[in-house]
PDB file of C-alpha atoms and ligand atoms in Angstrom:
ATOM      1  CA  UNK E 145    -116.196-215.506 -39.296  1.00 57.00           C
ATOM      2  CA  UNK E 146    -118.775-213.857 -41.712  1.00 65.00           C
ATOM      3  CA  UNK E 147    -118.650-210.033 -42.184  1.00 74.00           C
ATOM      4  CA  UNK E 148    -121.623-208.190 -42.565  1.00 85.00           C
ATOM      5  CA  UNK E 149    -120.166-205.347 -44.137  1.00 94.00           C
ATOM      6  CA  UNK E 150    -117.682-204.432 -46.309  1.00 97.00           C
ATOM      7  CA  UNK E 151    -117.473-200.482 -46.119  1.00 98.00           C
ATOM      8  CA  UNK E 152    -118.405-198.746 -42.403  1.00 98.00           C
ATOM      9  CA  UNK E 153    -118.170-195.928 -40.616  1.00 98.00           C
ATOM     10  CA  UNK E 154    -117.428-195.502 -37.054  1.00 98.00           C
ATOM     11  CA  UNK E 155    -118.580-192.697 -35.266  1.00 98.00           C
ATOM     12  CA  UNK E 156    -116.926-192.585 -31.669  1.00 98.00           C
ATOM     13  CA  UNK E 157    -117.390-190.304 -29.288  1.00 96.00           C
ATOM     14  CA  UNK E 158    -114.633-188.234 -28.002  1.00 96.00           C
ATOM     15  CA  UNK E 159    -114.999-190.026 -24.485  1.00 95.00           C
ATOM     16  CA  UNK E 160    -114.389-193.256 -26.135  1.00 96.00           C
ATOM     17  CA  UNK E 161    -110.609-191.932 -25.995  1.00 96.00           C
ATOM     18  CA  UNK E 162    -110.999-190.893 -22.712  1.00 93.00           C
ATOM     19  CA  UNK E 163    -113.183-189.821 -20.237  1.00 85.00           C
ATOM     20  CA  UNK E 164    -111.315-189.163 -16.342  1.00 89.00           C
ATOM     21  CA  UNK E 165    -108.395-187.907 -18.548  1.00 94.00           C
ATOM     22  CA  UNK E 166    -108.351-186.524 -21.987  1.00 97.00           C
ATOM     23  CA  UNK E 167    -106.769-189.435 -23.752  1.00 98.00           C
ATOM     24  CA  UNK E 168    -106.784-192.740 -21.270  1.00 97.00           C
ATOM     25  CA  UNK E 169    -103.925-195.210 -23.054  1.00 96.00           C
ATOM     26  CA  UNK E 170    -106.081-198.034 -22.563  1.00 96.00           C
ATOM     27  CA  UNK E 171    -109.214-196.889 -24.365  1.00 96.00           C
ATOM     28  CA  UNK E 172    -107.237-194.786 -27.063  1.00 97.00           C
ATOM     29  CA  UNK E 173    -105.106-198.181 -27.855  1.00 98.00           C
ATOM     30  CA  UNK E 174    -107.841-200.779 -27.667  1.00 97.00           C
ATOM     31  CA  UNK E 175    -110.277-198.715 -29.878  1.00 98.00           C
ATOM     32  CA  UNK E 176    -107.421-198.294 -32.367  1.00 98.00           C
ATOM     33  CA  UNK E 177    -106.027-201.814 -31.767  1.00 98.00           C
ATOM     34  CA  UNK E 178    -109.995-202.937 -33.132  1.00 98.00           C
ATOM     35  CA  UNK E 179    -109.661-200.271 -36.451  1.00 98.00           C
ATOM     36  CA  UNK E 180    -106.137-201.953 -36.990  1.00 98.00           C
ATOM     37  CA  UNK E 181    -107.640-205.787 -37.129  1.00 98.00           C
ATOM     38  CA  UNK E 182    -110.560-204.773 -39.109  1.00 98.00           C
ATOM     39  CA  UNK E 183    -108.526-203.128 -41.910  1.00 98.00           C
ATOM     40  CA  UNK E 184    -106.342-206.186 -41.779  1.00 98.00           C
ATOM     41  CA  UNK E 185    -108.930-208.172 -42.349  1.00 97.00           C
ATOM     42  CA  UNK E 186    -110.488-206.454 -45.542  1.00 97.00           C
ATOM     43  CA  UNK E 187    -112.767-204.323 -44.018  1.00 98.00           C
ATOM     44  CA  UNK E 188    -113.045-201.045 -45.198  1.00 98.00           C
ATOM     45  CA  UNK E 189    -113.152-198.612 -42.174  1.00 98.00           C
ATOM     46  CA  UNK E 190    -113.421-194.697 -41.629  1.00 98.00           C
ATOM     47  CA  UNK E 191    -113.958-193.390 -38.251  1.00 98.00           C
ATOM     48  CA  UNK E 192    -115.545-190.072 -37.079  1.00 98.00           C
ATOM     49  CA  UNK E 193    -114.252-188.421 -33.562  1.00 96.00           C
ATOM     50  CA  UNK E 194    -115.888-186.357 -31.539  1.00 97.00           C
ATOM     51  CA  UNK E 195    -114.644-184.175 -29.200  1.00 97.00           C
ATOM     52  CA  UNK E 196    -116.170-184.432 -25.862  1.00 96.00           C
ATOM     53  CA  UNK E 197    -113.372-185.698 -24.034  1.00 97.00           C
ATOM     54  CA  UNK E 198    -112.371-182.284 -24.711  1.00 97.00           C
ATOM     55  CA  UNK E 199    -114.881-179.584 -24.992  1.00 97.00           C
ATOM     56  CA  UNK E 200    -118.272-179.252 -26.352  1.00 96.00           C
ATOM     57  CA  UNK E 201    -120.017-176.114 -27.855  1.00 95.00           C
ATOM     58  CA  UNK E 202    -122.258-175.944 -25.172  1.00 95.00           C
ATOM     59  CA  UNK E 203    -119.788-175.507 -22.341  1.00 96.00           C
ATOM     60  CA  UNK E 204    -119.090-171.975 -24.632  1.00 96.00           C
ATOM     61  CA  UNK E 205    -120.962-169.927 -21.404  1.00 96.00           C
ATOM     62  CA  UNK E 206    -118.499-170.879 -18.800  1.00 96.00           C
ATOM     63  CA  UNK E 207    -115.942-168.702 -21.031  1.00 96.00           C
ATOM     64  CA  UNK E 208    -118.734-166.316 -21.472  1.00 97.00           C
ATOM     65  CA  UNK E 209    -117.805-166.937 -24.999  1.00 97.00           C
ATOM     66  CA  UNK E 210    -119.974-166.874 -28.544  1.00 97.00           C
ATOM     67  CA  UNK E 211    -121.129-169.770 -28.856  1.00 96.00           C
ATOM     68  CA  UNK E 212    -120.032-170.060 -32.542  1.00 98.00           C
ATOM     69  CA  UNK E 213    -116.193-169.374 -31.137  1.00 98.00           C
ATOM     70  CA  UNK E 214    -117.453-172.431 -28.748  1.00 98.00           C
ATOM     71  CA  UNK E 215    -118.330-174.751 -31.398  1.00 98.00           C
ATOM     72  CA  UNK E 216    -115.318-174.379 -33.512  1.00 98.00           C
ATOM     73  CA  UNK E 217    -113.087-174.985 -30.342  1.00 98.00           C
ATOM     74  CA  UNK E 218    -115.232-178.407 -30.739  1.00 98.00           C
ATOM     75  CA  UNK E 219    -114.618-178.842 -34.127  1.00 98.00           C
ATOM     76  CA  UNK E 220    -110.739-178.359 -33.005  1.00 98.00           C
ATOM     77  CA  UNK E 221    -110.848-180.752 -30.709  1.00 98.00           C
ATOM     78  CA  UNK E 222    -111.639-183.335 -33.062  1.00 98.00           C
ATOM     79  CA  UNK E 223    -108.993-182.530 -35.074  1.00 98.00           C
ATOM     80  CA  UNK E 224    -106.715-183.385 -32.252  1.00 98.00           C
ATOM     81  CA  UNK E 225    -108.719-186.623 -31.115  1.00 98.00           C
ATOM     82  CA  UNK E 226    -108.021-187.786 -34.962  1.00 98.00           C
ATOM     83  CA  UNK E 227    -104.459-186.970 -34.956  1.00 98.00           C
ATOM     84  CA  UNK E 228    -104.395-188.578 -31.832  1.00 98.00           C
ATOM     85  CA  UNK E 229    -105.705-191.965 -33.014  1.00 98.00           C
ATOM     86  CA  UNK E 230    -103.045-191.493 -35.996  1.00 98.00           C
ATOM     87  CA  UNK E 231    -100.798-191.206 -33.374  1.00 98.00           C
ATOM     88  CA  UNK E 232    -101.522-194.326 -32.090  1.00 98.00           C
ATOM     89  CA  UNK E 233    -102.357-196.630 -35.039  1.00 98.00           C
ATOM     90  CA  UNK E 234     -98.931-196.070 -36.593  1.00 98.00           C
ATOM     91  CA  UNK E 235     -97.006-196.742 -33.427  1.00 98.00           C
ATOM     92  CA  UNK E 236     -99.312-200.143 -33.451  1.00 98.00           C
ATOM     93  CA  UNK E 237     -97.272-200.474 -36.697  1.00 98.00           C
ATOM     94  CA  UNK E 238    -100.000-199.857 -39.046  1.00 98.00           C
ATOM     95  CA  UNK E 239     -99.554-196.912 -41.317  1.00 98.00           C
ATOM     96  CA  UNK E 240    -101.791-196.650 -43.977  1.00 98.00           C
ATOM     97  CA  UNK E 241    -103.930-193.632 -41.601  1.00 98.00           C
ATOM     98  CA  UNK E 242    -105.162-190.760 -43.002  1.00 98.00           C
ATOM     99  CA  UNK E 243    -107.013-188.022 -41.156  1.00 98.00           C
ATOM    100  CA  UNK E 244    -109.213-185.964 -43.442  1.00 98.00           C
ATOM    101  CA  UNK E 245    -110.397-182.752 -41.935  1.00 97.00           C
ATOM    102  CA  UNK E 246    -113.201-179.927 -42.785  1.00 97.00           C
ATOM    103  CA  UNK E 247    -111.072-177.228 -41.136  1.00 96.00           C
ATOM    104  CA  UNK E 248    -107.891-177.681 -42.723  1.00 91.00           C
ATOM    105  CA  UNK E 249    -104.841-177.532 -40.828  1.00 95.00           C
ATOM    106  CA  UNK E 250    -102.119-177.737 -43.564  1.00 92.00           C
ATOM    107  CA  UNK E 251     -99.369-179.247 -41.948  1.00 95.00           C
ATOM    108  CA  UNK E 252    -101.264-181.928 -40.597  1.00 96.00           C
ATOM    109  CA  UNK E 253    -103.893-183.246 -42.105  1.00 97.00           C
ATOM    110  CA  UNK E 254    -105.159-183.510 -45.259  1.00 96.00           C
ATOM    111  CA  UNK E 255    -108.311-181.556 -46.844  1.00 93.00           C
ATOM    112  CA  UNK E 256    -111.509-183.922 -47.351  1.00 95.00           C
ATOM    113  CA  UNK E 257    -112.229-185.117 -50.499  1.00 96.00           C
ATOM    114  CA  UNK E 258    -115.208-187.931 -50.886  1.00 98.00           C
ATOM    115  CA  UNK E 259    -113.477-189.336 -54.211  1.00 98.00           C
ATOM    116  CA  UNK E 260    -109.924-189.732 -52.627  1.00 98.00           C
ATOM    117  CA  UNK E 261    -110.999-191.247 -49.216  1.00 98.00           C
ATOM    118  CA  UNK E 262    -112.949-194.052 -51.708  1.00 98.00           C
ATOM    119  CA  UNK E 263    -109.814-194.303 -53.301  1.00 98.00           C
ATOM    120  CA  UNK E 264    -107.785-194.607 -50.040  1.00 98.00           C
ATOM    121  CA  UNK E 265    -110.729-197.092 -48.542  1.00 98.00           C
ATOM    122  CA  UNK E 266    -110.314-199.721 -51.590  1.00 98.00           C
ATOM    123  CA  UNK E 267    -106.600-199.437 -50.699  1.00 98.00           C
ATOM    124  CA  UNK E 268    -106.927-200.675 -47.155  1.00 98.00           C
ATOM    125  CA  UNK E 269    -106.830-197.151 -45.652  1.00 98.00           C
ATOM    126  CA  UNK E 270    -107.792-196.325 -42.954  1.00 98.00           C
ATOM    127  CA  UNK E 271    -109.660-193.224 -43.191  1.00 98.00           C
ATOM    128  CA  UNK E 272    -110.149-190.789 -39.938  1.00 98.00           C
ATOM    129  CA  UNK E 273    -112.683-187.860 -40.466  1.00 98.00           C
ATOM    130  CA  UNK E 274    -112.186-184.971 -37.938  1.00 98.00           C
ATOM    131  CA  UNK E 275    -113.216-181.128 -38.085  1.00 98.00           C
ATOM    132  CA  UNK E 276    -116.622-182.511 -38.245  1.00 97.00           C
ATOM    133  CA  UNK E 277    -118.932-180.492 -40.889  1.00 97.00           C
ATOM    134  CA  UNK E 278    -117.026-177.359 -40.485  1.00 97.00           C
ATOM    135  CA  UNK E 279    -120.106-175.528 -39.613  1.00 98.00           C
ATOM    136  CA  UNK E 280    -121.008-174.248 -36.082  1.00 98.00           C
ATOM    137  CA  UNK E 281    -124.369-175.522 -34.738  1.00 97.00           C
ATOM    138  CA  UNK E 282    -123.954-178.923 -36.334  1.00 97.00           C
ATOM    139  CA  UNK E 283    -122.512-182.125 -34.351  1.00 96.00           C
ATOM    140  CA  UNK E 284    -120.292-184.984 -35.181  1.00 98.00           C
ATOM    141  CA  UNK E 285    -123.255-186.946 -35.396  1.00 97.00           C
ATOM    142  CA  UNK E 286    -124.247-185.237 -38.280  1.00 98.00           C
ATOM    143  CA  UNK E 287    -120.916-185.092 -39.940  1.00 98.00           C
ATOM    144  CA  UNK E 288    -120.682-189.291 -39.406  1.00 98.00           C
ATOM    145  CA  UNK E 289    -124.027-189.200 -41.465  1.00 98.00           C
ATOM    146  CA  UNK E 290    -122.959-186.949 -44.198  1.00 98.00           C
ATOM    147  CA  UNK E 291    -119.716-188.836 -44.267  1.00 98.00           C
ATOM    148  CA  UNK E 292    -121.153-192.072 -44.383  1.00 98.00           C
ATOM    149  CA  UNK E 293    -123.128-191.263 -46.915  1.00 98.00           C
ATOM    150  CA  UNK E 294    -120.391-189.844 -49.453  1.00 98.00           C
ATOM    151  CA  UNK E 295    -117.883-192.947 -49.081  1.00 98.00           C
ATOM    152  CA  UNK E 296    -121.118-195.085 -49.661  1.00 98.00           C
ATOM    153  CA  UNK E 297    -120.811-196.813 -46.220  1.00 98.00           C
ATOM    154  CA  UNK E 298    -122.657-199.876 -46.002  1.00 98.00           C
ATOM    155  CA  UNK E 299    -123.530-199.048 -42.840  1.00 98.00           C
ATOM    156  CA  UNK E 300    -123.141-196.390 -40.104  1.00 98.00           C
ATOM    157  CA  UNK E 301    -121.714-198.099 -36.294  1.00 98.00           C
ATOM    158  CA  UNK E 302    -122.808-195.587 -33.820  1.00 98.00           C
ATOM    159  CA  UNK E 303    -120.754-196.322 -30.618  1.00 98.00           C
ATOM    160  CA  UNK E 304    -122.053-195.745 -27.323  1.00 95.00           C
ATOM    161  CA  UNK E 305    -120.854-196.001 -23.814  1.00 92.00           C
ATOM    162  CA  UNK E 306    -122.848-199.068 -21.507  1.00 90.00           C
ATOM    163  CA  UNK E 307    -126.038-198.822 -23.716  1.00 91.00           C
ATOM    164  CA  UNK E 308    -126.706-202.045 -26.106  1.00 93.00           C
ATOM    165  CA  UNK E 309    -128.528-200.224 -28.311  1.00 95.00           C
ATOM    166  CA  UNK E 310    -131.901-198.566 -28.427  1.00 95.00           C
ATOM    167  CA  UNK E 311    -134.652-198.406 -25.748  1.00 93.00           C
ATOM    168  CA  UNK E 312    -138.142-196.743 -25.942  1.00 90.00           C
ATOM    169  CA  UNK E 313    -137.155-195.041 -22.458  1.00 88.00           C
ATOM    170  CA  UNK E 314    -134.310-194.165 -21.329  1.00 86.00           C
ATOM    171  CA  UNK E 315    -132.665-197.607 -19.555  1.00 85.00           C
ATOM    172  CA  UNK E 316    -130.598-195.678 -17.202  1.00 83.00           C
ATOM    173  CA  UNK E 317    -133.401-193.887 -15.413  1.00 89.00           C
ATOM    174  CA  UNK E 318    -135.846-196.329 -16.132  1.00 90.00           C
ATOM    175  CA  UNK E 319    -136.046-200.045 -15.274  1.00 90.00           C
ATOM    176  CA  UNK E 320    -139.234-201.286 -17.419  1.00 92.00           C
ATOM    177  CA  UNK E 321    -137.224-200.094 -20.861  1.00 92.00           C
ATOM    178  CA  UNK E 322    -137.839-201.846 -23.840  1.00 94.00           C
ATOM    179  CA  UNK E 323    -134.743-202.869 -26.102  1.00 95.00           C
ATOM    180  CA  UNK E 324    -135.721-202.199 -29.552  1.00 95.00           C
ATOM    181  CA  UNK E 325    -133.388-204.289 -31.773  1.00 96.00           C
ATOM    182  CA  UNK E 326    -134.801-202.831 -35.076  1.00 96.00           C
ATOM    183  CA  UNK E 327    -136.092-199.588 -36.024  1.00 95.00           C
ATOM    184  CA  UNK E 328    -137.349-197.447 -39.108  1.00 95.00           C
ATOM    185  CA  UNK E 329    -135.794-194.154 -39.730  1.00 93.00           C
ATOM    186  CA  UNK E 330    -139.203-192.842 -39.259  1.00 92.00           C
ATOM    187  CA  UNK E 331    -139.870-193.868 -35.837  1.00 91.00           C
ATOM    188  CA  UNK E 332    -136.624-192.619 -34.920  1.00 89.00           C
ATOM    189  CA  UNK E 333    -137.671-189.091 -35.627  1.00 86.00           C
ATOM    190  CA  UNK E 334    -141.309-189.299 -35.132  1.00 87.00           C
ATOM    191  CA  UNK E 335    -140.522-190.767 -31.015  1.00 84.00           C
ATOM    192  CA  UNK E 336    -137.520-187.986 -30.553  1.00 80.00           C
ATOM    193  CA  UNK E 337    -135.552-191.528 -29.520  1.00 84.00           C
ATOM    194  CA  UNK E 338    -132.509-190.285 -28.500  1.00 81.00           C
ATOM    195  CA  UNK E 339    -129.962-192.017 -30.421  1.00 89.00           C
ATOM    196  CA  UNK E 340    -128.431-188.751 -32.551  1.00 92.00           C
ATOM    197  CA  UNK E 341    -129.926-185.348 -32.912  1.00 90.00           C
ATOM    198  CA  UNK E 342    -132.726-184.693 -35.111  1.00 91.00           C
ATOM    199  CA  UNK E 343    -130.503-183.457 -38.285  1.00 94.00           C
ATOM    200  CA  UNK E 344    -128.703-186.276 -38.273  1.00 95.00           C
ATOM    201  CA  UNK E 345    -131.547-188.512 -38.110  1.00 94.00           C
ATOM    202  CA  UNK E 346    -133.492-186.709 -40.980  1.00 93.00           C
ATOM    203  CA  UNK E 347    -130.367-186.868 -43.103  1.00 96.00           C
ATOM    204  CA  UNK E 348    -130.143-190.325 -42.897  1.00 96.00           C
ATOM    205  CA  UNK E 349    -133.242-191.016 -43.522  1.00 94.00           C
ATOM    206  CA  UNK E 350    -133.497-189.193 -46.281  1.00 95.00           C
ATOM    207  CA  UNK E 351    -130.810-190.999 -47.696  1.00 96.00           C
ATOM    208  CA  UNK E 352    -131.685-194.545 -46.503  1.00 96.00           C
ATOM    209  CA  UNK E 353    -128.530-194.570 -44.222  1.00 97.00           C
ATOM    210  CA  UNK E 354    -128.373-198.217 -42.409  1.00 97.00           C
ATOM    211  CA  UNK E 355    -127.198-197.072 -39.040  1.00 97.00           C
ATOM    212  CA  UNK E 356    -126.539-199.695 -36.315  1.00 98.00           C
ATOM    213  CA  UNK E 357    -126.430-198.776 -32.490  1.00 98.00           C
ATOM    214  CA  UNK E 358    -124.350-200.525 -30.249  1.00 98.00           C
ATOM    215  CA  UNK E 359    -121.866-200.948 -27.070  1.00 97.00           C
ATOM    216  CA  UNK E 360    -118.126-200.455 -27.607  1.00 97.00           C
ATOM    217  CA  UNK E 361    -117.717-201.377 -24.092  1.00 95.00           C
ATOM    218  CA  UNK E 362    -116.543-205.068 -24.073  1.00 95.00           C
ATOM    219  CA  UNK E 363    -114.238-206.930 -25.279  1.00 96.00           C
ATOM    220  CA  UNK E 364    -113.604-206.703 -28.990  1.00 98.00           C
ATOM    221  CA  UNK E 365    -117.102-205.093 -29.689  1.00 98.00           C
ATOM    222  CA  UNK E 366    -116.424-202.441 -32.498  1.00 98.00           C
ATOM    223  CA  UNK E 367    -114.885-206.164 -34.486  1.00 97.00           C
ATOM    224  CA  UNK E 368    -117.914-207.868 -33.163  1.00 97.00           C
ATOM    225  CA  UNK E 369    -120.349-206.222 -34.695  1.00 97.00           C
ATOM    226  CA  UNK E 370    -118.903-206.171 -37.629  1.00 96.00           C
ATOM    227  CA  UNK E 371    -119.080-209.502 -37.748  1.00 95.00           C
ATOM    228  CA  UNK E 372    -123.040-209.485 -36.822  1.00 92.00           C
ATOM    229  CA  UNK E 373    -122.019-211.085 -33.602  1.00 94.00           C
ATOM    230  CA  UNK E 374    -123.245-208.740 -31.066  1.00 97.00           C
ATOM    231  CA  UNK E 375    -126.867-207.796 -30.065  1.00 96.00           C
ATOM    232  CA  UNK E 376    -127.201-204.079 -31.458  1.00 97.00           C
ATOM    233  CA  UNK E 377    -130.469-202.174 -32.556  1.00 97.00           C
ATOM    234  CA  UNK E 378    -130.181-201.862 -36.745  1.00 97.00           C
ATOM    235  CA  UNK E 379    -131.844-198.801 -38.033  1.00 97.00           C
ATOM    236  CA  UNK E 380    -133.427-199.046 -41.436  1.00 95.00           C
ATOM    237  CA  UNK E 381    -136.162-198.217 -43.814  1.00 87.00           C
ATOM    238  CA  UNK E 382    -136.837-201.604 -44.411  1.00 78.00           C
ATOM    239  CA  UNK E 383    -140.649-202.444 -44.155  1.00 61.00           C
ATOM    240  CA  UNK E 384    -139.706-205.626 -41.840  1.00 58.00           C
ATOM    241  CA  UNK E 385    -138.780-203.630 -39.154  1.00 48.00           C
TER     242      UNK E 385
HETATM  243  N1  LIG N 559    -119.193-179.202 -33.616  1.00 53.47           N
HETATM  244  C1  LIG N 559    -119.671-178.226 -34.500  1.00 53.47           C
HETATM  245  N2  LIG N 559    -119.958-178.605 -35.784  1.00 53.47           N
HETATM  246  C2  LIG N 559    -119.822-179.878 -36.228  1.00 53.47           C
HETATM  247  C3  LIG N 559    -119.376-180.861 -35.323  1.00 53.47           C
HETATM  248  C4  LIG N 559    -119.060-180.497 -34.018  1.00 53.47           C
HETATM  249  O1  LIG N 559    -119.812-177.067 -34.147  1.00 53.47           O
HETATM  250  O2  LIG N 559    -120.094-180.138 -37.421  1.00 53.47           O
HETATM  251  C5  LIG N 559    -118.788-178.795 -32.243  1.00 53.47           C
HETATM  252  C6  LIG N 559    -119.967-178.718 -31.268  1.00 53.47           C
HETATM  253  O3  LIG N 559    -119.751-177.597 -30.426  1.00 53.47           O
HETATM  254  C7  LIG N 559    -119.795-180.000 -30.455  1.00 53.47           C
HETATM  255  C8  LIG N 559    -118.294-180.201 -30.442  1.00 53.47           C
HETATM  256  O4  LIG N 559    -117.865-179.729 -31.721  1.00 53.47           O
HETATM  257  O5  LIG N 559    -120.298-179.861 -29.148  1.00 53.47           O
HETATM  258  C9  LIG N 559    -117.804-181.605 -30.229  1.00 53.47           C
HETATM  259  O6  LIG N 559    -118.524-182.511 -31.029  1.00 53.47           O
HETATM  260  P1  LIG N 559    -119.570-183.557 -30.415  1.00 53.47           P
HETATM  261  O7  LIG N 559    -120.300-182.925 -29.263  1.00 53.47           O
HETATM  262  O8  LIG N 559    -120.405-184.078 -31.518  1.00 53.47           O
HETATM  263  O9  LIG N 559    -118.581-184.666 -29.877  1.00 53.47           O
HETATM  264  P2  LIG N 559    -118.947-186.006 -29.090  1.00 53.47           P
HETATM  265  O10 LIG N 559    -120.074-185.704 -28.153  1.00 53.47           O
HETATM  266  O11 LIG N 559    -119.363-187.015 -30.126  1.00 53.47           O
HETATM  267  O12 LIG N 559    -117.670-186.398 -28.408  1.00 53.47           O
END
């Protein structure tokens, strides 16, 4: 099967481990059961978690809590949704993981550094950012971008939930949407498309970030679209579009 790309980046939501329960066995082990057969199979892989599954920043009110406290109890949680997938790879047997994070936590992970996560890509690797930028009022989206970015992804895989990409309207409240299979960076931003915030989207413009939207729900998705075989919407500056 031909690959597409040779270097991504995953960004996963934390509800892709689990959503009725924090981590759901099934989801946590098939999403790392895909990582594990695209490593072995020469592709170059880093994943960002998020942390929903867990908490979000904006749920920093119901503690009557700053919301800065808030979003660094996010940024923890994807420090545990990394170790978590860790967790999991290596008892698939696979055990070249690392989990890089922003906010170190000594014991347990390892502080990011853009030159050795190339290094540990090129040697099969397979590279889990967590702690997301390490700033408050940021998301993981962001930190995917800026990751991306620094490893020189080829490409950025933004996983979503039931969605097979990008619509002009939202398809779950409206009917008539329009798939959009390609888009420029600019008409991401300009039409507010709600695909990652507005940050994230400038960033990767700016740096001419290929970013491709799909489903991770079904079987073997996050491989098949790695292997172009899955109708996603690609995100580029490319004049074609
Ligand atoms: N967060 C943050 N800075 C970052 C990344 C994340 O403060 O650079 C916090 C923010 O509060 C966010 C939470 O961590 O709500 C969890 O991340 P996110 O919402 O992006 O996770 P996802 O929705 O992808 O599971």
């Amino acid at each position: 099967m031909s690959q597409k790309y040779k270097r991504v980046l995953l960004k996963i939501s934390g509800e892709a481990l689990g959503s009725t329960q924090i981590y759901d066995q099934s989801s946590i082990t098939n999403v790392a059961k895909q990582i594990i057969e695209l490593a072995q199979s020469n592709i170059q892989v880093a994943v960002v978690v998020g942390g929903g599954n867990i908490w979000r920043g904006n749920l920093s009110h119901t503690l009557k809590m700053d919301n800065i406290s808030g979003d660094y109890m996010g940024m923890m949680a994807t420090i545990m949704n990394a170790l978590a997938l860790e967790a999991i790879i290596k008892s698939l047997g696979f055990e070249k993981v690392v989990v890089y994070s922003s906010l170190e936590i000594k014991t347990v992970t390892t502080p990011y550094n853009y030159r050795n996560a190339r290094v540990l890509l090129e040697d099969g690797y397979i590279v889990l950012f967590s702690g997301g930028t390490g700033f408050s009022y940021f998301t993981t989206d962001t930190s995917a971008v800026i990751r991306a970015i620094e490893i020189k992804a080829d490409a950025l895989l933004m996983a979503k939930n039931g969605v097979k990409g990008v619509y002009d309207l939202d398809p779950k409240t409206n009917s008539n949407a329009k798939f959009l299979p390609k888009l420029t960076h600019k008409m991401l931003v300009e039409k507010k498309l709600r695909v990652m915030d507005l940050t994230a989207a400038t960033l990767a413009s700016d740096a001419n970030l290929d970013i491709v939207v799909f489903d991770m729900n079904g079987e073997n998705n996050i491989i098949k679209i790695v292997n172009d075989s899955l109708d996603a919407t690609i995100i580029s500056n490319s004049e074609d579009n």
